[in-house]
Coordinates of C-alpha atoms in Angstrom, one line a residue:
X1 CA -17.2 -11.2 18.6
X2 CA -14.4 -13.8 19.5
X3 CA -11.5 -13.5 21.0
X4 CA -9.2 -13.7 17.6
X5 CA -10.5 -10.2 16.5
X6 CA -9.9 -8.0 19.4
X7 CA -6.5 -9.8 19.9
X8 CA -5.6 -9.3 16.0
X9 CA -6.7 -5.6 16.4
X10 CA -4.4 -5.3 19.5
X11 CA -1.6 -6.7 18.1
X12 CA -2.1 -4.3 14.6
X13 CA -2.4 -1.3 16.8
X14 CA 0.5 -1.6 18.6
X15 CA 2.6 -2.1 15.9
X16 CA 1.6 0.8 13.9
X17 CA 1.9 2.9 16.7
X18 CA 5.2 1.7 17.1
X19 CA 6.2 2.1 13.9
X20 CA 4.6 5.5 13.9
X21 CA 6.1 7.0 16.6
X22 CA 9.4 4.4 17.7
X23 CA 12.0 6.3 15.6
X24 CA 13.8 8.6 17.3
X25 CA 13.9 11.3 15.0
X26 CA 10.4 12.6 14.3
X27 CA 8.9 15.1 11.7
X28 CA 5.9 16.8 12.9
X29 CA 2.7 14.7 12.3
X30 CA 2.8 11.6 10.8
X31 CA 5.7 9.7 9.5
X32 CA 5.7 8.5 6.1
X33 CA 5.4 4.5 6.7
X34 CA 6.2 2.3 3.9
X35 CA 6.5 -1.3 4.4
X36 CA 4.0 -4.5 3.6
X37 CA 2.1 -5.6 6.2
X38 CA 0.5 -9.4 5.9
X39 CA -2.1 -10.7 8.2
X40 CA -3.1 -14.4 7.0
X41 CA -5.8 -16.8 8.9
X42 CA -6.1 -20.6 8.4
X43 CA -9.1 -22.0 9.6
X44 CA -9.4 -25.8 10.4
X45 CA -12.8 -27.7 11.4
X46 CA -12.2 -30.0 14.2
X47 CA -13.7 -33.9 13.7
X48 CA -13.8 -34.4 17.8
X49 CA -16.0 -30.9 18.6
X50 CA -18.9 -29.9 16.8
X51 CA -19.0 -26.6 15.3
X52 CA -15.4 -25.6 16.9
X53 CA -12.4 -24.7 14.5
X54 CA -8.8 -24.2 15.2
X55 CA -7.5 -20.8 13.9
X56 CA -3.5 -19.9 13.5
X57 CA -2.8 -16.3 13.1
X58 CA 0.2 -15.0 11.7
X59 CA 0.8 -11.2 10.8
X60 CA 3.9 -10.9 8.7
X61 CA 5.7 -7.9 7.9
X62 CA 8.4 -6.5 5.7
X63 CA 9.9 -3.4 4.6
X64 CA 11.6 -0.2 5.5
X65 CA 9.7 -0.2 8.6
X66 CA 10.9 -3.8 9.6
X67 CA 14.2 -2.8 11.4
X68 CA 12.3 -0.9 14.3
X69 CA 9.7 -3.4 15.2
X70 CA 13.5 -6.6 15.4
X71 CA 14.2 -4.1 18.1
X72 CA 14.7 -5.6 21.6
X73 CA 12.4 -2.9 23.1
X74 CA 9.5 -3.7 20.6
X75 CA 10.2 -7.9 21.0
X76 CA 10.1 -7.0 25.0
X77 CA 6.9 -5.0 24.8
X78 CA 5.5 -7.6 22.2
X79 CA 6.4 -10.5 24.9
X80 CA 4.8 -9.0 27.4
X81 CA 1.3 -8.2 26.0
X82 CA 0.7 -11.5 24.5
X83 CA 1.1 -13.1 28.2
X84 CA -2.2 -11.1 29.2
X85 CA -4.0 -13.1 26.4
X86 CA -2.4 -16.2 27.1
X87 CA -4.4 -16.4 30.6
X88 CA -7.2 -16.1 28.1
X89 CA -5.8 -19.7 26.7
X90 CA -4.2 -18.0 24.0
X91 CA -0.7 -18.9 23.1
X92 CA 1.8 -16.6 21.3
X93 CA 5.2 -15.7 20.5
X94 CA 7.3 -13.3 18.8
X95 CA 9.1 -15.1 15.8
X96 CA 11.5 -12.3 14.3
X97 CA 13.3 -14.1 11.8
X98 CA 16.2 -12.2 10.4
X99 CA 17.4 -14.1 8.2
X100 CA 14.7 -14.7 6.0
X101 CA 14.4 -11.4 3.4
X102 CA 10.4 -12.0 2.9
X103 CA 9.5 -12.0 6.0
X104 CA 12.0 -10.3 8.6
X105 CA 8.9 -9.8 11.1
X106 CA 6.4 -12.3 12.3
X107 CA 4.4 -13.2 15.2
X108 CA 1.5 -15.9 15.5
X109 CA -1.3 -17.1 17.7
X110 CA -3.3 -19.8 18.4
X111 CA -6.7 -20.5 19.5
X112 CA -10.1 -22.6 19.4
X113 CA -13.5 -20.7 18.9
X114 CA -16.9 -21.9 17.2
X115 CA -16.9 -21.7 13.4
X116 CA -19.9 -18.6 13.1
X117 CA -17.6 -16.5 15.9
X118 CA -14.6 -17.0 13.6
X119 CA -16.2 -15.8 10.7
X120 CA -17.8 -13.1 11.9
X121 CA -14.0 -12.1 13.8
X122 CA -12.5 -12.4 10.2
X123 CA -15.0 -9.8 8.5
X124 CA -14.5 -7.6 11.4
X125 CA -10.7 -8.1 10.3
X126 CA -10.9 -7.1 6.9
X127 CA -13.0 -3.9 7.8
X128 CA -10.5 -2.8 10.4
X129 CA -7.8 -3.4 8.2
X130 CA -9.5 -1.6 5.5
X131 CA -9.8 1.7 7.7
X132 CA -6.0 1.2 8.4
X133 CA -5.6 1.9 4.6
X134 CA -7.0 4.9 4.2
X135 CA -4.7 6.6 6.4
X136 CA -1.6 5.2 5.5
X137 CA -1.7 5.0 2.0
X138 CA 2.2 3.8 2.2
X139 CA 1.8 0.4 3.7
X140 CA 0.6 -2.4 1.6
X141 CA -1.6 -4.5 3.6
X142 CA -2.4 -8.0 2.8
X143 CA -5.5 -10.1 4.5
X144 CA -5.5 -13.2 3.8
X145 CA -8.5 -16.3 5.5
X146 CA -8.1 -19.7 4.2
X147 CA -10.9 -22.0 5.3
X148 CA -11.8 -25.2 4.2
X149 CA -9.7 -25.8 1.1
X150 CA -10.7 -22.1 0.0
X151 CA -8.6 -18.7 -0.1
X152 CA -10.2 -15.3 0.1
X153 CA -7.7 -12.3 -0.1
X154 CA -7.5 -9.1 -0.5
X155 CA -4.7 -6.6 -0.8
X156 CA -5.1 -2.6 0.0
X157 CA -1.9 -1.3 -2.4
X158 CA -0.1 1.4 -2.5
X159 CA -0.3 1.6 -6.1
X160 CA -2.1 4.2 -8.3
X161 CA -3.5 5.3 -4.1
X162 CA -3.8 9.1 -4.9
X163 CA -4.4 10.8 -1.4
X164 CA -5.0 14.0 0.5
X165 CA -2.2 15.7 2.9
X166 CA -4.5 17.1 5.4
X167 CA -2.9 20.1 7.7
X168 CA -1.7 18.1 10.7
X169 CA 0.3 16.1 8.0
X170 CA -2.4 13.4 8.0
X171 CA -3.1 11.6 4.3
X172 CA -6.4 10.4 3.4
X173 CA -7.0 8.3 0.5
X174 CA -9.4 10.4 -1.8
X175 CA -10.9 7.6 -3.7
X176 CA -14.4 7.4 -3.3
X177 CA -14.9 3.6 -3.9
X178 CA -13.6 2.8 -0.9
X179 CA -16.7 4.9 0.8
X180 CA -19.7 4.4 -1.8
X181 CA -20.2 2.7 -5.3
X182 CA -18.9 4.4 -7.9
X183 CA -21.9 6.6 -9.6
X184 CA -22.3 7.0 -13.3
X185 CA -21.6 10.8 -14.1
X186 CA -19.5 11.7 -11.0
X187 CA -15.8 12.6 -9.9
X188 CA -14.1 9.3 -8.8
X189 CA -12.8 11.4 -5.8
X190 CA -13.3 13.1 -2.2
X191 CA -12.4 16.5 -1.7
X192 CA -11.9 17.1 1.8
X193 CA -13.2 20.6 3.8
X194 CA -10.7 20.5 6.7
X195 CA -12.2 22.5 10.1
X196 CA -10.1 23.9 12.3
X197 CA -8.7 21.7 15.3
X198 CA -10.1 22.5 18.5
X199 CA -8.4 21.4 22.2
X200 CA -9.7 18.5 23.9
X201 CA -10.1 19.1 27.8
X202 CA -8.8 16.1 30.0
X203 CA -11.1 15.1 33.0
X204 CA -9.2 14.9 36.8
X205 CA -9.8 11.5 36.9
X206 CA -7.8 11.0 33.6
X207 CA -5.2 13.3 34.5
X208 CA -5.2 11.4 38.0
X209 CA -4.3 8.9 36.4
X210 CA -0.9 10.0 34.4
X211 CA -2.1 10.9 30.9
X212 CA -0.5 13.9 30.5
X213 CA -0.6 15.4 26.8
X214 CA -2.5 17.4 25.3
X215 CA -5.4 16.1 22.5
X216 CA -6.8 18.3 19.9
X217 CA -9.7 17.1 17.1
X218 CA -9.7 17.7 13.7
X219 CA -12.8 17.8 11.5
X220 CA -12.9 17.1 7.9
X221 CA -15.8 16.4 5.5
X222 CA -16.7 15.8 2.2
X223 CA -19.9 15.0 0.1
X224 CA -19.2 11.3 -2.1
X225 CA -19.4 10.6 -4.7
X226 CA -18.5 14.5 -5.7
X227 CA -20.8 16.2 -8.5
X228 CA -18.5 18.9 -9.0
X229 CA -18.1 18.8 -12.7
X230 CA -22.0 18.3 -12.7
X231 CA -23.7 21.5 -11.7
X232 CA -27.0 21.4 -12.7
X233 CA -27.7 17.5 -12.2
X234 CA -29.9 17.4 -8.4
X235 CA -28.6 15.4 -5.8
X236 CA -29.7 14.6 -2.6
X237 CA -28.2 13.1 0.9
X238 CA -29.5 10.4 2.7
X239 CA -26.7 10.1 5.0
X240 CA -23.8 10.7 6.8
X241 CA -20.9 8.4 7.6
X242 CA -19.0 8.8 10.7
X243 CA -15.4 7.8 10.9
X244 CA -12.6 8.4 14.2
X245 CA -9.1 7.6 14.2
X246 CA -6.8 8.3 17.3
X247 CA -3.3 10.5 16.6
X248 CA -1.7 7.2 15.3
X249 CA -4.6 6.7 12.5
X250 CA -6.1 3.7 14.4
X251 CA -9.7 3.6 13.8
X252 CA -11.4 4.1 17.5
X253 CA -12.3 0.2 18.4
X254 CA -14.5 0.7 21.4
X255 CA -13.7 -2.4 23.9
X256 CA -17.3 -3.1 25.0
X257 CA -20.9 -1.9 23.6
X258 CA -21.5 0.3 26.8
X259 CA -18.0 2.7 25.6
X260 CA -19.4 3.3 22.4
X261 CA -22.4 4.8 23.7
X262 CA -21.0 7.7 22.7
X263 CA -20.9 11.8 22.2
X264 CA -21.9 11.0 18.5
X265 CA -25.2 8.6 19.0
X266 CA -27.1 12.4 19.6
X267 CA -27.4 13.8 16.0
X268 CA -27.3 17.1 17.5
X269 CA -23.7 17.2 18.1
X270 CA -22.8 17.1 14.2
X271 CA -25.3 20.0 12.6
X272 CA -27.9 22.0 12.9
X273 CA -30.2 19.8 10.6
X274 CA -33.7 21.9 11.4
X275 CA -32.0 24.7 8.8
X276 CA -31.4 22.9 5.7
X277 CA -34.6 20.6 6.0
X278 CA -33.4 17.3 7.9
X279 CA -33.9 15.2 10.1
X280 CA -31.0 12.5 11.2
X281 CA -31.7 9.5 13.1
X282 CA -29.6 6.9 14.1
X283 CA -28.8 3.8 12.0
X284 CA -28.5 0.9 13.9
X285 CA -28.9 -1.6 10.7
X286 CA -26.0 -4.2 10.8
X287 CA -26.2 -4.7 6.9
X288 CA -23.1 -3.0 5.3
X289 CA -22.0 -2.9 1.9
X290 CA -19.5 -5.5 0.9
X291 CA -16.2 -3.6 -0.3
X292 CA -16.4 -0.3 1.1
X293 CA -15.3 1.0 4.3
X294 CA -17.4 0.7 8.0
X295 CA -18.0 4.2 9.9
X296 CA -18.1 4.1 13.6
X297 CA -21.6 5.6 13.4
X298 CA -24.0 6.6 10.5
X299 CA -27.3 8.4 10.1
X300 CA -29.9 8.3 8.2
X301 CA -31.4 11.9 6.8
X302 CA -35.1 12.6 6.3
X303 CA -35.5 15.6 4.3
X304 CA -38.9 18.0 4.7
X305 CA -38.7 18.8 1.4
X306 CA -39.7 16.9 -1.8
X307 CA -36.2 16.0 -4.0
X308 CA -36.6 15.1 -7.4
X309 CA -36.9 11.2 -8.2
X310 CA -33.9 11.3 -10.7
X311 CA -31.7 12.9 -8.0
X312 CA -28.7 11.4 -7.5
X313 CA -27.5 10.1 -4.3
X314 CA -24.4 11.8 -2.5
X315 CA -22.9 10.4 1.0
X316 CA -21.7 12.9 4.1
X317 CA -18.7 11.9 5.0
X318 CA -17.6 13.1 8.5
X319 CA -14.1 12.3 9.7
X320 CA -12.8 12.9 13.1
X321 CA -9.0 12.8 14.0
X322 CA -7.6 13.4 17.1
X323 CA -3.9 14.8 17.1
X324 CA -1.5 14.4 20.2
X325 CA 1.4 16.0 21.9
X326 CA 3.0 16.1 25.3
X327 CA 4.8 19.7 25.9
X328 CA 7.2 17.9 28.6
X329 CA 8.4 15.9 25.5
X330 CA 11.0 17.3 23.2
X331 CA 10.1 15.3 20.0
X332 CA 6.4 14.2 19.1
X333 CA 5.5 11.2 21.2
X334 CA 2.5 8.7 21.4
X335 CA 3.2 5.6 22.9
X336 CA 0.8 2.7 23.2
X337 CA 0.1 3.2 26.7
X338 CA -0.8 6.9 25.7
X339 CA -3.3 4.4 22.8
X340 CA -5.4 2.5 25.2
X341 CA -5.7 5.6 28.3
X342 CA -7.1 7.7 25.2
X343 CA -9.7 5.1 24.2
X344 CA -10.6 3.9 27.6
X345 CA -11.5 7.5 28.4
X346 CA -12.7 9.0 24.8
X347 CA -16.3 9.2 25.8
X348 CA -15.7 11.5 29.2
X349 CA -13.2 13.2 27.1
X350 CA -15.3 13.9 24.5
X351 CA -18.3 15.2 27.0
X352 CA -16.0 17.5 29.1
X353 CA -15.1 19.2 25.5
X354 CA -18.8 19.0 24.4
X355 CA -19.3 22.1 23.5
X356 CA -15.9 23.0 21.6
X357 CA -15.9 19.5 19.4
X358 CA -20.0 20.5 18.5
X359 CA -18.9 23.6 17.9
X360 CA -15.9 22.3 14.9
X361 CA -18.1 19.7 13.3
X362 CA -20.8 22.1 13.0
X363 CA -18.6 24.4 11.5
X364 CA -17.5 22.3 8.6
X365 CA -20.5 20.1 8.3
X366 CA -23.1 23.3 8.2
X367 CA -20.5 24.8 5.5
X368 CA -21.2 21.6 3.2
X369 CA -24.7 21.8 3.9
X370 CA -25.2 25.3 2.8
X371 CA -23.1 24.9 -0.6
X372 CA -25.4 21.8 -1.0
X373 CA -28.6 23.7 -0.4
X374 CA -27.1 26.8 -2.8
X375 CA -26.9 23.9 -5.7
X376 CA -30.4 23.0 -4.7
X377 CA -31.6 26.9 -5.1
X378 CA -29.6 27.1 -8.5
X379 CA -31.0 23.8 -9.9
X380 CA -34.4 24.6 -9.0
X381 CA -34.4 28.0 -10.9
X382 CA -33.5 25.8 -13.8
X383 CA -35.7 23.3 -13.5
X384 CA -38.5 26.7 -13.6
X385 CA -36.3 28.2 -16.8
X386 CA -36.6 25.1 -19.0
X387 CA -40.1 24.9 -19.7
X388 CA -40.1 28.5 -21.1
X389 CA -36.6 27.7 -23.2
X390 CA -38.7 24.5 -24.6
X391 CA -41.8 27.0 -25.4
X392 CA -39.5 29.5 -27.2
X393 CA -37.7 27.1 -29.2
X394 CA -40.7 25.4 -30.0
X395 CA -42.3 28.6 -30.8
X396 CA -39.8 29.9 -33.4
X397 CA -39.6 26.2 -35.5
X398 CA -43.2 26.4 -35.5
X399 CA -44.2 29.4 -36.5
X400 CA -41.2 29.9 -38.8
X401 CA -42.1 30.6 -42.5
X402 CA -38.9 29.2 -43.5
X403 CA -39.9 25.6 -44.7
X404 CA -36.5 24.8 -45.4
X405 CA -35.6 25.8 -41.9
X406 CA -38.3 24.0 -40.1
X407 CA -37.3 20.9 -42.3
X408 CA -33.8 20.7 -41.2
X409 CA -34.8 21.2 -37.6
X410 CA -37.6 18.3 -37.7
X411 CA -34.7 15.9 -39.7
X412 CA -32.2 16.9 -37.1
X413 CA -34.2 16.0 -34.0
X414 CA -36.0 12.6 -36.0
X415 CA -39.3 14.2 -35.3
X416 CA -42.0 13.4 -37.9
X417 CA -44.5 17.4 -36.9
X418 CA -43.9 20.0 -34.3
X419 CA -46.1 18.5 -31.8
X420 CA -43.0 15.7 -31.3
X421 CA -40.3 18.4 -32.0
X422 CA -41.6 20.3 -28.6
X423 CA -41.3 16.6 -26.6
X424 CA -37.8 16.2 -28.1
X425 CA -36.5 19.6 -28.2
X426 CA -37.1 19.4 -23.8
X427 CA -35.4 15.8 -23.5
X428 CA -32.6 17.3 -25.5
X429 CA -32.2 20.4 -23.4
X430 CA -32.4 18.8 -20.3
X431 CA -29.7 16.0 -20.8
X432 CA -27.5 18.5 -22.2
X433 CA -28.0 21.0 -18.9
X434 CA -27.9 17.9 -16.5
X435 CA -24.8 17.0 -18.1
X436 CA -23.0 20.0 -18.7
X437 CA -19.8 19.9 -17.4
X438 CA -17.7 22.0 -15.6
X439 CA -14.1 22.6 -16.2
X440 CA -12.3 21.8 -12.6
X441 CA -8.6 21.3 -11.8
X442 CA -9.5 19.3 -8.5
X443 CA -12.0 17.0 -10.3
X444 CA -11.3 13.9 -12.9
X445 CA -13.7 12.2 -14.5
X446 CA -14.0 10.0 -17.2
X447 CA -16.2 11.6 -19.7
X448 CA -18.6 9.9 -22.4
X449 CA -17.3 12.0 -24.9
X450 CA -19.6 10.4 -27.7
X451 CA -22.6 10.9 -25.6
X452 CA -21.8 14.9 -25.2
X453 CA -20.8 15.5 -28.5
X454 CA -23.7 14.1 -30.1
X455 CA -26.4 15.9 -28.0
X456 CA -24.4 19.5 -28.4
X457 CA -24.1 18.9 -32.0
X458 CA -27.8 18.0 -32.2
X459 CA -28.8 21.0 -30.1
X460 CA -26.5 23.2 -32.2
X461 CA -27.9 22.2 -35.7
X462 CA -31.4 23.3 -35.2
X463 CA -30.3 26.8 -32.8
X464 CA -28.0 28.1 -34.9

């Protein structure tokens, strides 16, 4: 990674804590941000250096939000973080422009970097920005990389952006796109299980060295893509996704390799996988899915038992969010000082509370693992019951003296004898149980209406 990404992911977190947490009256938890955000990249080749590329940055904003960060405080503390980079021959400044309504707030960089580095800092971009959105569902954000004579945008919106108010006021968008592809026969949403938050303790040295509030972590998890409405149709899960955000909703950007080398790289910490059949090992692979949102970390699961081939696939989802407060502060504070002593130090902290935060993820995570292996239990004694419901129905056409009756039945199903009805009859009874569906008023789901009626009406022709 360049110097562009880090910088842009600086710059991005210190305005959103800013505008998080600069207002000087305060609910408690987060503030309800709305505003557009812009961050657009123009890439230029230059003739006189092979493979280097000249890169202007500009992050735009506008909004109801825009009147905190024209504030001299924010332009002072703005001023004075870009000098750091500029001894890093970066060049800066802060450009509010007042006067102009579409963009009351900009700021733009500068810089030289070779053509791969700058690509791979612009992908790294659009993920970061991406796990912005799902926690402030209020802010339109707007990524935009134009590069030789071609644009590639896209736009996180706050339209149609249903989301979850978790219990430390936290929203999390509950579309499960941005997590997995969309499955056929599945709940377009998350449902999060929330755990309970449990205290973070602060080493000396961190203490020593002024940080002074109190941190707390906050579990939540959730299987994706749900199968809710789908009882009977088996799934399986191959993994589990790991996400952080710090009490601003900043995803946790580690600043070197060795940080990251963290509390969640030992699968033990998360569940006890031995009791529902699993195994989790790291997964290192840098391939990610184009489109959906980039954990910090993710596992792979090996189960010890066999799953059925037609089992659909469902994704753990694991998110961890760390809440702040100082009780020698009146209102809820979090400054961006508070920002960087927190990530610095996450790994220590996390390690001196090892066995509280193991404790609250395995809490939630073992609770979804159990409902999941409950459905498995259930499923299976289905999967035992249909062969005798196919034998009895079978059975009674068969053996039926009723020629008209056994005549209907065979036209019914398109079966020319019995012998066929039997291979139907269990194809029809096991797409109708698969697909039953389950009345919910958490779950929505497009149905295939045509598909459902039909089978039910063909199943109820030759039963009745």
């Amino acid at each position: 990674m360049g110097l562009q990404a880090p910088l842009l992911c600086e710059i991005l977190e210190y305005l959103i804590v800013r505008l998080q947490y600069g207002k000087e009256e305060q609910l408690e938890g987060f503030t309800a941000l709305r505003g557009t955000l812009v961050v657009s990249v123009y890439i230029e080749e230059l003739v006189q250096l092979v493979n280097q590329s000249h890169c202007t940055t500009v992050i735009a904003a506008k909004g109801d939000f825009c009147h905190e960060l024209l504030s001299d405080q924010t332009r002072r503390e703005m001023e004075s973080l870009l000098p750091f980079c500029q001894r890093k021959t970066l060049s800066g400044r802060v450009c509010p422009h007042e006067s102009l309504h579409a963009v009351p707030f900009q700021i733009s960089f500068k810089l030289h970097e070779k053509s791969d580095v700058l690509r791979e800092d612009c992908l790294a971009m659009k993920q970061f920005i991406h796990r912005l959105s799902l926690v402030h569902p209020m802010i339109t954000f707007h990524y935009c990389v134009k590069a030789k004579g071609s644009i590639a945008a896209k736009t996180y919106s706050t339209e149609k952006r249903d989301s979850t108010c978790l219990p430390d006021g936290t929203k999390l968008l509950n579309d499960g796109s941005h997590f997995v592809r969309k499955a056929v026969w599945s709940c377009d949403k998350i449902h999060p299980v929330t755990g309970d938050p449990v205290n973070l303790f602060i080493p000396d040295k961190v203490a020593e060295r002024g940080f002074s509030g109190q941190l707390r972590l906050t579990p939540v998890a959730s299987l994706c893509p749900c199968q809710k409405l789908f009882p009977n149709q088996p799934t399986r899960i191959p993994a589990i996704y790991i996400f952080v955000y710090d009490p601003a909703g900043l995803p946790i950007v580690f600043p070197t390799k060795e940080a990251s080398c963290s509390f969640f790289e030992d699968p033990s910490h998360l569940a006890l996988w031995e009791r529902y059949g699993y195994q989790a090992t790291l997964n290192s692979d840098p391939y990610w899915e184009e489109g959906t949102a980039k954990p910090d970390a993710r596992y792979r699961l090996h189960a010890s038992h066999k799953h059925n081939p037609d089992a659909q696939e469902q994704t753990l989802l694991l998110f961890l969010f760390l809440g702040y407060s100082d009780p020698f502060q009146d209102q809820p504070g979090y400054s961006f000082w508070d920002q960087r002593m927190i990530l610095a130090n996450l790994y220590p902290i996390l390690q001196c509370s090892e066995q509280a935060v193991k404790g609250a993820i395995h809490t939630v995570v073992n609770q979804i693992l159990e409902q999941h292996s409950r459905e498995a239990q259930e499923q299976e004694k289905l999967a035992h019951s249909l062969p005798i419901m196919v034998d009895a129905i079978s059975s009674i056409v068969s053996s039926s003296t009723n020629s008209e009756f056994r005549g209907r039945c065979l036209q019914s199903l398109q079966v020319a004898d019995t012998q066929e009805l039997q291979v139907t009859v269990k194809e029809t009874i096991s797409k109708v149980a698969l697909k039953r569906w389950r009345a919910s008023s958490v779950c929505d789901i497009r149905k295939d209406d045509d598909f459902w009626n039909q089978e039910v009406s063909n199943l109820s022709q030759w039963t009745s």
